[in-house]
XYZ file of C-alpha atoms in Angstrom:
568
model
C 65.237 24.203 4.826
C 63.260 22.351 7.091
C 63.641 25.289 9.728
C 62.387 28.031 7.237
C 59.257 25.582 6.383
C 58.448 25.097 9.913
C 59.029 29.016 11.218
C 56.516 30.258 8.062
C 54.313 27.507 9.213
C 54.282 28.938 13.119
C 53.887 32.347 11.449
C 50.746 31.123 9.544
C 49.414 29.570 12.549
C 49.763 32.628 14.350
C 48.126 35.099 12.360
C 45.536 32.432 11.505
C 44.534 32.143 15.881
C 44.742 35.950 16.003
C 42.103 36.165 12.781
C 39.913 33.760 14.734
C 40.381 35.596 17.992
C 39.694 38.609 16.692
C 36.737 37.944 14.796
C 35.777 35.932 18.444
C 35.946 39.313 19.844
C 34.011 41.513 17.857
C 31.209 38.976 17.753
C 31.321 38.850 21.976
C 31.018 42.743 21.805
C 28.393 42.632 19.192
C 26.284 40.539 21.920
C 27.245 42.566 24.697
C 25.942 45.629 22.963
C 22.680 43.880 22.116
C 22.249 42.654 25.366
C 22.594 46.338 26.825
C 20.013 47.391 24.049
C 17.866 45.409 25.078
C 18.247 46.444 29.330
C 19.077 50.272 28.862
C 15.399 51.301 28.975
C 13.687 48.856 31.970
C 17.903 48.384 34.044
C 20.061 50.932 32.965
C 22.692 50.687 35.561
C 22.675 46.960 34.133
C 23.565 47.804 30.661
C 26.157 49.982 32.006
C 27.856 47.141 33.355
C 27.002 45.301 29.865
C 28.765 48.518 28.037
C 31.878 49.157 30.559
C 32.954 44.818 29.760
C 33.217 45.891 25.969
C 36.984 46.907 25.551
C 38.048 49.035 23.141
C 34.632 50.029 22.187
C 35.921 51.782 19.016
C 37.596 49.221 17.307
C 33.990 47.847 16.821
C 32.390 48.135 13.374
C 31.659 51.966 12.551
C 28.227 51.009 13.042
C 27.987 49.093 16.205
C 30.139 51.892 17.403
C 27.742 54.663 16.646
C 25.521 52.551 18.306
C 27.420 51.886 21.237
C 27.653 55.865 21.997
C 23.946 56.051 21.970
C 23.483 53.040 23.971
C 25.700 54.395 26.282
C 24.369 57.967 26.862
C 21.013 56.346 27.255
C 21.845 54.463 30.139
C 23.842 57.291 31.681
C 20.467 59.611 31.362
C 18.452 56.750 32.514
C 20.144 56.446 35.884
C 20.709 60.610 35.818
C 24.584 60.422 35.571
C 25.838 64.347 35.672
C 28.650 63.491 33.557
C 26.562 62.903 30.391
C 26.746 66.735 29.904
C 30.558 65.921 28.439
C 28.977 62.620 26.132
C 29.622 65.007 22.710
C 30.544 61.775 20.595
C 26.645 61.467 20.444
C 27.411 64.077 18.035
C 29.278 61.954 15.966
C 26.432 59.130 16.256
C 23.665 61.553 14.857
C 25.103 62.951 11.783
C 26.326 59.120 11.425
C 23.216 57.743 11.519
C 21.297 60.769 9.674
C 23.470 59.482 6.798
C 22.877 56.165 6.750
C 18.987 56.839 7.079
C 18.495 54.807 10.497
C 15.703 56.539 11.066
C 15.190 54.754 14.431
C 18.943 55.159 15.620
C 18.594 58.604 14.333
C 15.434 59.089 16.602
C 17.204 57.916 19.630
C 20.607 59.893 18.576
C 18.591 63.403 18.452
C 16.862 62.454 21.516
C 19.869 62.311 23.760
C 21.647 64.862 22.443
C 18.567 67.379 23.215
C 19.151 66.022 26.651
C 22.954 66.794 26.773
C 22.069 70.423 25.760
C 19.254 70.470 28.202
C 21.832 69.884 30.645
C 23.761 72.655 29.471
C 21.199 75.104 29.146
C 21.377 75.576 24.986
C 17.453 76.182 25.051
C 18.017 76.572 21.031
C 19.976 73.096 20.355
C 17.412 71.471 22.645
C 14.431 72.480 20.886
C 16.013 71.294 17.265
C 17.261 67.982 18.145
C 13.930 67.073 20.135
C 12.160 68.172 16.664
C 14.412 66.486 14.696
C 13.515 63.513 17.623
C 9.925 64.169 16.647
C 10.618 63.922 12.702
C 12.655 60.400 12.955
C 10.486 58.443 15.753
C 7.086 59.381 13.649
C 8.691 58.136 10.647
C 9.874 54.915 12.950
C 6.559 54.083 14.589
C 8.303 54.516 18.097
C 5.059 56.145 19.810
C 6.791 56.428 23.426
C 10.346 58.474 21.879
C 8.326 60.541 19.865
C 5.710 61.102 23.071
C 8.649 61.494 25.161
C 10.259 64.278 22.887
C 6.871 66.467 22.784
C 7.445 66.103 25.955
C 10.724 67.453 26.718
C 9.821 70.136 24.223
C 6.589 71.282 26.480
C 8.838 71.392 29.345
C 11.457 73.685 27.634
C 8.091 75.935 26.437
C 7.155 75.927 30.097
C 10.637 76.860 31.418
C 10.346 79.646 29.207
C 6.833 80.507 31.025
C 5.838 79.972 26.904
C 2.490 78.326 27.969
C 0.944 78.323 25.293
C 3.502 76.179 23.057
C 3.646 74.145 26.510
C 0.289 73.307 25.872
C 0.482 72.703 22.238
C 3.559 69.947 22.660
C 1.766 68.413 25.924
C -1.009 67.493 24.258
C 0.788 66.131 21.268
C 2.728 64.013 23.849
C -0.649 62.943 25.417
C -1.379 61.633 22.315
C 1.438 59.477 21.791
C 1.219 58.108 25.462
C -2.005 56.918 25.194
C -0.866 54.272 22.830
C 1.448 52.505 25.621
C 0.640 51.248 28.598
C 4.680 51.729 30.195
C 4.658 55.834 30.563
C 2.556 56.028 33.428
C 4.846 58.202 35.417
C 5.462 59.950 32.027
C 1.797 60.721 31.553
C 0.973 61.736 35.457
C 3.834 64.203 34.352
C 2.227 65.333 31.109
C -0.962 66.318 32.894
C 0.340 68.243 35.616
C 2.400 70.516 33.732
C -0.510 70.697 31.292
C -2.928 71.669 34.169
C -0.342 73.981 35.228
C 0.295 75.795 32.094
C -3.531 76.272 32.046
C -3.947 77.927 35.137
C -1.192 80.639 34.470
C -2.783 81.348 31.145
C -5.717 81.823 33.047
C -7.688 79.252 31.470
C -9.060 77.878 34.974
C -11.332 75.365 33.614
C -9.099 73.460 31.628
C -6.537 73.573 34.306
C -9.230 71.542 36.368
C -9.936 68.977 33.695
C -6.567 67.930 33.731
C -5.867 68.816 37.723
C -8.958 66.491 38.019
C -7.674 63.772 35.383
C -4.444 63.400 36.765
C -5.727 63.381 40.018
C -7.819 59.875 38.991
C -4.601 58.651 37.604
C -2.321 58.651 40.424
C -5.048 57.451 42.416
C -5.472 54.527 39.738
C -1.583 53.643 40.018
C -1.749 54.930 44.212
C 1.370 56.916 43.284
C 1.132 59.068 46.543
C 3.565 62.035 45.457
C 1.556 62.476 42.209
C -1.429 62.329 44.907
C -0.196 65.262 46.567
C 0.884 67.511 43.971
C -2.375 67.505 42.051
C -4.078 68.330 45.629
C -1.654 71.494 45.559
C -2.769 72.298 42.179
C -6.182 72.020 42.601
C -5.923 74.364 46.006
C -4.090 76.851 43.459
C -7.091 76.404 41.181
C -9.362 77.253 43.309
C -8.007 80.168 44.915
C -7.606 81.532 41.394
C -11.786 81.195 40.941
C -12.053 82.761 44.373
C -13.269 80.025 46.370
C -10.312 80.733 49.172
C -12.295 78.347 51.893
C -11.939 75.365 49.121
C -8.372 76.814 48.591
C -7.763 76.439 51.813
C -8.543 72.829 52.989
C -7.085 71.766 49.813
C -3.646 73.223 50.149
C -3.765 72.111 53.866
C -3.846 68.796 52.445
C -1.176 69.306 50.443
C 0.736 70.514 53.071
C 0.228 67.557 55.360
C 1.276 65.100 53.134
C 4.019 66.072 51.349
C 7.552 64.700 51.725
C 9.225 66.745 49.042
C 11.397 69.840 49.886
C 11.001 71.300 46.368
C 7.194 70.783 46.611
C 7.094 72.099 50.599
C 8.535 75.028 49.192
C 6.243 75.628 46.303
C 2.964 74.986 48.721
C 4.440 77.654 51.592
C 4.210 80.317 48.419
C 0.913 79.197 47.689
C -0.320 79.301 51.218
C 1.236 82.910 51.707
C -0.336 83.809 48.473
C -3.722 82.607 49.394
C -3.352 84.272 53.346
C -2.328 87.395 51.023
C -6.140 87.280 49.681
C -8.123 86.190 52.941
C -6.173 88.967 54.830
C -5.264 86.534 57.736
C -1.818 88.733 58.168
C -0.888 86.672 60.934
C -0.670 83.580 59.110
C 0.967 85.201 56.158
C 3.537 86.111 58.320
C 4.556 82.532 59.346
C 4.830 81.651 55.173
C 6.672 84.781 54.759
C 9.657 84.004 57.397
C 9.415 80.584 55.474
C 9.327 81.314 52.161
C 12.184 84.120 52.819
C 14.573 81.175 54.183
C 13.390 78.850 51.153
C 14.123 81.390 48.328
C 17.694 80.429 48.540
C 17.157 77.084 47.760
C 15.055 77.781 45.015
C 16.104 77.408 41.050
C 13.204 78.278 38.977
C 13.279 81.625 38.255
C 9.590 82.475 38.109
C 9.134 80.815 41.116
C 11.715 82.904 43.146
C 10.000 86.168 41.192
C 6.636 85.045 42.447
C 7.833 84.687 45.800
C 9.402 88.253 45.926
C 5.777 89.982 45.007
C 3.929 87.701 47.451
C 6.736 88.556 50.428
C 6.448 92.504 49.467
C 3.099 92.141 49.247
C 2.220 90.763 52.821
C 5.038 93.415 54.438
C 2.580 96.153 52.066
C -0.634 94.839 53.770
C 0.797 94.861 57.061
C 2.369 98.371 57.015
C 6.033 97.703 56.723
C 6.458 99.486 53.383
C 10.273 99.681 53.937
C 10.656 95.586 53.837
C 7.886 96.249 51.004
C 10.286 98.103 49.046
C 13.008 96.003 49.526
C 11.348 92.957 48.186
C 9.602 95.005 45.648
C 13.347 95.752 44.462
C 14.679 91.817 44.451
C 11.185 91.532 42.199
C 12.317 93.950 39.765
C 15.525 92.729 39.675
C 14.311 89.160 38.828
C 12.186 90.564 36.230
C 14.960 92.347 34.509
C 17.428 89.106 34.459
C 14.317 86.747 33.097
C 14.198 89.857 30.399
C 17.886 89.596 29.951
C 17.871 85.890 29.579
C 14.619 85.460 27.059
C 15.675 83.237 24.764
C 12.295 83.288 22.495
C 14.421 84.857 19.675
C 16.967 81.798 19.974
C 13.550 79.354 20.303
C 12.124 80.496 17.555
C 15.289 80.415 15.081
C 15.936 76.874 16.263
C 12.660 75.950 15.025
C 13.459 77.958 11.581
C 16.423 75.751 11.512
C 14.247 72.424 12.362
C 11.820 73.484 9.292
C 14.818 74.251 6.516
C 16.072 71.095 7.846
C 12.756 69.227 7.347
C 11.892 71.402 3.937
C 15.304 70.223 2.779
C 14.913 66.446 3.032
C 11.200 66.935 2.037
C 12.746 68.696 -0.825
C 15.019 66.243 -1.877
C 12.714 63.856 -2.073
C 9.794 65.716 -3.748
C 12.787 66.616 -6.388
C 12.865 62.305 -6.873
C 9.679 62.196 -7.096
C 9.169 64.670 -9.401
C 11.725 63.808 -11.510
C 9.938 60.733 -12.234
C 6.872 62.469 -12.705
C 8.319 64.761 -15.137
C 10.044 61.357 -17.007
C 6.602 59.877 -17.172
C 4.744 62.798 -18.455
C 7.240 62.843 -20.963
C 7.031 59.508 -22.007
C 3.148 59.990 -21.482
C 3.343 63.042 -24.099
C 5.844 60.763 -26.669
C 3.438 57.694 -26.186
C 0.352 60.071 -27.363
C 2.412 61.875 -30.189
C 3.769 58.428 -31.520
C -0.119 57.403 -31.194
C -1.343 59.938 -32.707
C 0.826 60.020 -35.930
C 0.435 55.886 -36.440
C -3.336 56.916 -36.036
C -2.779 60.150 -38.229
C -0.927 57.518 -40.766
C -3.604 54.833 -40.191
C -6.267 56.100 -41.295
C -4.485 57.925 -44.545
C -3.500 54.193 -45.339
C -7.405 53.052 -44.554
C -8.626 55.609 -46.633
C -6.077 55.004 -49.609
C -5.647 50.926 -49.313
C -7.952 49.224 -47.010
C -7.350 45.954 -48.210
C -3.456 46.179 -48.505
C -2.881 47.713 -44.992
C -4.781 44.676 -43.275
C -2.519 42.419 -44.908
C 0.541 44.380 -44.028
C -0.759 44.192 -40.319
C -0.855 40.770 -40.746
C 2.274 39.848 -42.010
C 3.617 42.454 -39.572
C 2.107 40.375 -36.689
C 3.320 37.276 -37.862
C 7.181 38.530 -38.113
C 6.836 40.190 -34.643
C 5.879 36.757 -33.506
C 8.724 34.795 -35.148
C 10.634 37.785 -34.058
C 9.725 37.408 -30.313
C 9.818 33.369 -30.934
C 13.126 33.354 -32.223
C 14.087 36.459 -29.131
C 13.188 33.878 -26.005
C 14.796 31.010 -28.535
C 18.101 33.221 -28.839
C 17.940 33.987 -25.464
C 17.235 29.991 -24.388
C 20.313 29.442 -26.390
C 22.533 31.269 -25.434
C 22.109 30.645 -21.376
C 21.950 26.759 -22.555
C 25.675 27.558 -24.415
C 27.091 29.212 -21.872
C 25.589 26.668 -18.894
C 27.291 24.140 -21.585
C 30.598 25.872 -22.104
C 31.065 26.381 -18.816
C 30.159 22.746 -17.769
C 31.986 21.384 -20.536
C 35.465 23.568 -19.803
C 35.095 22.348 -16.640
C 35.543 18.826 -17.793
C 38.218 19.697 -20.832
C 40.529 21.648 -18.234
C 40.323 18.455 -15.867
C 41.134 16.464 -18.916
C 43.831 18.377 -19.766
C 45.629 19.065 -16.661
C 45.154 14.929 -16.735
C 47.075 14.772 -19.907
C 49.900 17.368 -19.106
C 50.049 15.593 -15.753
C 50.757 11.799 -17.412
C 52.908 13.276 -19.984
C 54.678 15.956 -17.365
C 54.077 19.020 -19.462
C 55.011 21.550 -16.659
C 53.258 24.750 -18.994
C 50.145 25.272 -20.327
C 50.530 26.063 -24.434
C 49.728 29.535 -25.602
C 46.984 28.425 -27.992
C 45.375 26.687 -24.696
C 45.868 29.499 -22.561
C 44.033 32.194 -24.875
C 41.465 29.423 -24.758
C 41.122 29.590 -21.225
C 41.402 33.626 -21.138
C 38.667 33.726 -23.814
C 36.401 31.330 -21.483
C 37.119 33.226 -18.533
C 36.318 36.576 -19.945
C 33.278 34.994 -21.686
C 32.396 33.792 -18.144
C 32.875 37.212 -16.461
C 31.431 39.486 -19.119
C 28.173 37.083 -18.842
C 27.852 37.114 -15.178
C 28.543 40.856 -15.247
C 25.835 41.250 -17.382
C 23.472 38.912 -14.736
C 24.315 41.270 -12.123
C 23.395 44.162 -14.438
C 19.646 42.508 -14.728
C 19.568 41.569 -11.262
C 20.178 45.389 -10.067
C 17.419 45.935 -13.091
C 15.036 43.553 -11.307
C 15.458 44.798 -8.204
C 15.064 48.259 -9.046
C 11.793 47.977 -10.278
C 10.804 46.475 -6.557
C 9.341 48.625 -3.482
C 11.891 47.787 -1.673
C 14.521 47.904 -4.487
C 16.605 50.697 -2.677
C 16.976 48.536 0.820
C 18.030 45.274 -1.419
C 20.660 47.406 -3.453
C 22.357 48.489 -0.335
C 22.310 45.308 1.267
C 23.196 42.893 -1.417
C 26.729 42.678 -2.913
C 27.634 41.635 -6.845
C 28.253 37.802 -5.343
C 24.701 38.003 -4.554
C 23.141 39.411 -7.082
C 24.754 37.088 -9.081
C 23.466 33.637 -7.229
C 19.718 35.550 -7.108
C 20.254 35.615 -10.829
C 21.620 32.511 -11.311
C 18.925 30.995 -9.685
C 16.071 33.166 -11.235
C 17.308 31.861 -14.786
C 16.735 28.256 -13.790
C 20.361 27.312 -13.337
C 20.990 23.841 -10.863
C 23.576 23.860 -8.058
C 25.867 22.378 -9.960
C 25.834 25.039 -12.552
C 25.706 27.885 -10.068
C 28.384 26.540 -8.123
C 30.345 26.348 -11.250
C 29.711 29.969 -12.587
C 30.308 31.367 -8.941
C 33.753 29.419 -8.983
C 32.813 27.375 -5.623
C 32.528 24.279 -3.985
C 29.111 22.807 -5.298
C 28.899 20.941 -2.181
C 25.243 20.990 -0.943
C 25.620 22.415 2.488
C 28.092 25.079 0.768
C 25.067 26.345 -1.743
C 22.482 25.820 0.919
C 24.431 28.165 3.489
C 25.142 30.500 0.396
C 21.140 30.928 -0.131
C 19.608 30.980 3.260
C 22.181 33.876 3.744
C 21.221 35.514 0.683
C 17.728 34.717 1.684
C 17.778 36.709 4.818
C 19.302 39.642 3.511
C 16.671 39.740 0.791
C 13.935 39.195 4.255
C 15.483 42.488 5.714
C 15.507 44.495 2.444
C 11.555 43.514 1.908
C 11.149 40.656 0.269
C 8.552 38.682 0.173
C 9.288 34.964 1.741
C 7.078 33.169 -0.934
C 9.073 34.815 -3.305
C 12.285 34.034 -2.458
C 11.269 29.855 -1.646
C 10.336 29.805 -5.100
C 13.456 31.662 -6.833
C 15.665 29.523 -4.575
C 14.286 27.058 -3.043
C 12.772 25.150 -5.962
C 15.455 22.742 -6.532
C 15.116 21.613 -2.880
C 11.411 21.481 -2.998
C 11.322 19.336 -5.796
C 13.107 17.104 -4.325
């Protein structure tokens, strides 16, 4: 016997250290996933590290998983990992957190997943989730995601030599920028490519108010490639208005200082370009012979067209029409694939899809709204009929009995007031009876299970028993009706919504509890716990801080249930 005792005792210990251990171990991944929250944006390799020492990542809570996967993809496309192209559980982590209405998760979810289609050129997908990016970091406050995805959306618009839309979304990101002072390489960014999409739409003097702001700001942060590639611009600029000798010197400039292949390249088709224009042949030729062994290292596709006319056009001007011809061909060919590849269709039915999306949720909330518009006119229109026939009435009763009708009102005031009297009496009473009941079973059941203890009654009798049931299901009909009229108070709150999906019956109960004026005593009592005074203290300042989070006011909630304390 003593063997069985002791092995379900080793079994109980057992599963109790596991339940501790585990509940240890969630906790330590809950902190580890803060702590990479909070280093994924300024050290993302960091929170990498942070992320890989969580193990088994999805035997977190559902939500702290969700947010894991975005945590994690944002670090990866912080330090440029290729492999986030294959991250499709940020899939999961959207629609998740679309659900839950976390708008700012939400923001961040869309976000990366426009990046993971970037990455695999879905120009469509991109475009929608970096709206939808837009949608939830506006509604969030986050200035820098929602400047960041207006962003990524002019660059798509410029990939797609859509300039105009570039210029649209660059602005808009602009905007957003200039409320932070940590996108400084973000903004340098922003105002090239807006420059840039102004001088191919031909809008030269725009280009050089923002070749010519930029230019201040790299100087401002010395950020020497920056430096260098608004000097290019500005020599492109200015061959475009026809100053070529301004063109020139600026380009050379450009040219000199550069240490980036992908910019070398782009300033040798600028310079042949330019030579094109002044004639010099001889020094076209030299950015020809480079330009022709730079094309294969080239990836943007109006770049390697551009290059193509400008080669053909320097073997035209110097009398080689067969090489002219040739290069004429690779042009046309390069024109036919960007043809074959427009995507504007696909663009503009992902932003279709962005706008039912939008027009939906809009929707659904205009329908609440509404709804509640349509309930109060109604009631407006019953108030004013019900008005209008006691007024109808009234005055048929003025006209007949003047006299009588006054004292009617009158005697109808006073039994309305004994009515209302006797209502918040009633109502006193009954909350004092069942405190009392309560309290008082409390004390009969200890005297009784005194009384069956000295006289070693082993089983409650029946008549006692109903007793109890009846108290019980007094007790829990009542306190099911104080959760009732706490979900009733709340409801009528701003932030009524946010407290009904935090708080749980227990708590609406102790709110309630607490609002009526019970002590801890009682409360404890009614809840069916240990009125100990750290117990009901840790009880409220937990209920307290949910009720913080939902909206609450904090004077508010000290004087619902704090006032027992303060008191004292």
């Amino acid at each position: 016997m003593k063997n069985i005792v002791f092995g379900k005792s080793y079994i109980l210990c057992l599963l109790l250290i596991f339940f501790f251990y585990s509940c240890k171990k969630d906790n330590h991944s809950a902190e580890l996933l803060i702590k990479a929250q909070n280093k994924v944006e300024d050290n993302p390799s960091e929170a990498l590290l942070l992320l890989d020492s969580i193990h088994n990542p999805e035997q977190m809570s559902e939500d702290n998983y969700m947010q894991y996967i975005v945590t994690r993809v944002q670090a990866k496309s912080n330090v440029h990992r290729p492999d986030i192209k294959n991250d499709t559980l940020i899939f999961d982590a959207y629609k998740y957190f679309d659900n839950q209405k976390n708008i700012h998760q939400s923001a961040l979810a869309h976000y990366h997943t426009g990046i993971l289609y970037n990455l695999n050129e879905f120009a469509d997908k991109e475009l929608e989730h970096f709206k939808l990016a837009v949608y939830y970091a506006q509604k969030a406050h986050d200035s820098i995601l929602a400047g960041k995805s207006f962003h990524w959306i002019g660059n798509l618009y410029h990939r797609k030599n859509m300039v105009d839309s570039a210029i649209v979304n660059y602005r808009q990101a602009l905007k957003f920028y200039a409320t932070s002072s940590k996108v400084e390489i973000y903004r340098l960014h922003t105002l090239f490519y807006m420059s840039f999409s102004y001088e191919v739409a031909g809008k030269l003097d725009s280009a050089m108010v923002y070749a010519d702001k930029g230019m201040q700001l790299a100087k401002e942060f010395d950020n020497k490639p920056y430096l260098t590639s608004f000097t290019h611009l500005q020599g492109i600029i200015y061959r475009d208005l026809g100053n070529l000798q301004r063109s020139e010197s600026y380009l050379q400039k450009a040219l000199d200082k550069t240490a980036d292949q992908n910019e070398l390249r782009r300033i040798c088709l600028s310079m042949l370009l330019l030579y094109n224009d002044m004639d010099k042949l001889d020094s076209a030729r030299q950015y020809t012979d480079l330009l022709i062994k730079y094309i294969p290292e080239m990836t943007y596709i109006y770049t390697i067209q551009e290059s193509y006319a400008a080669i053909s056009d320097y073997y035209k001007k110097s009398g080689n029409y067969k090489a002219a011809l040739y290069y004429n061909s690779l042009y046309d060919a390069t024109t036919r694939k960007i043809k074959e590849a427009d995507s504007s269709n696909k663009l503009a039915e992902a932003d279709r899809r962005y706008k039912a999306i939008i027009e939906q949720k809009e929707l659904a909330g205009m329908r609440l709204r509404n709804n509640l518009y349509t309930l109060g006119t109604i009631s407006l229109i019953l108030i004013i009929l019900v008005l209008t026939c006691s007024c109808k009435k009234a005055s048929q009763l003025k006209r007949q009995r003047i006299t009588e009708r006054n004292k009617l009102l009158e005697e109808q005031s006073q039994v309305q007031e004994k009515l209302l009297e006797q209502q918040h009496k009633n109502l006193t009473y009954m909350q004092d009876i069942y405190r009392s009941i309560v309290d008082e079973w409390v004390d009969i059941d200890k005297k009784v299970k005194t009384l069956a203890k000295e006289f070693g009654v082993k089983e409650e009798p029946e008549l006692y028993m109903k007793i109890k049931q009846m108290i019980e299901g007094f007790k829990e009909n009542t306190n099911h009706q104080l959760v009732g009229q706490a979900k009733e108070f709340f409801l009528k709150q701003p932030y009524g919504e946010n407290a009904i999906s935090v708080l749980k019956d227990k708590d609406f109960l102790l709110f309630m509890l607490y609002y009526c004026g019970y002590k801890r005593n009682d409360v404890a009592i009614l809840l069916g716990v240990n009125p100990h005074k750290d117990n009901m203290a840790f009880r409220k300042l937990n209920l307290r801080n949910k009720l913080l989070k939902a909206g609450m006011q904090q004077e508010v909630i000290e004087k619902i249930l704090f006032s027992e304390e303060n008191a004292n």
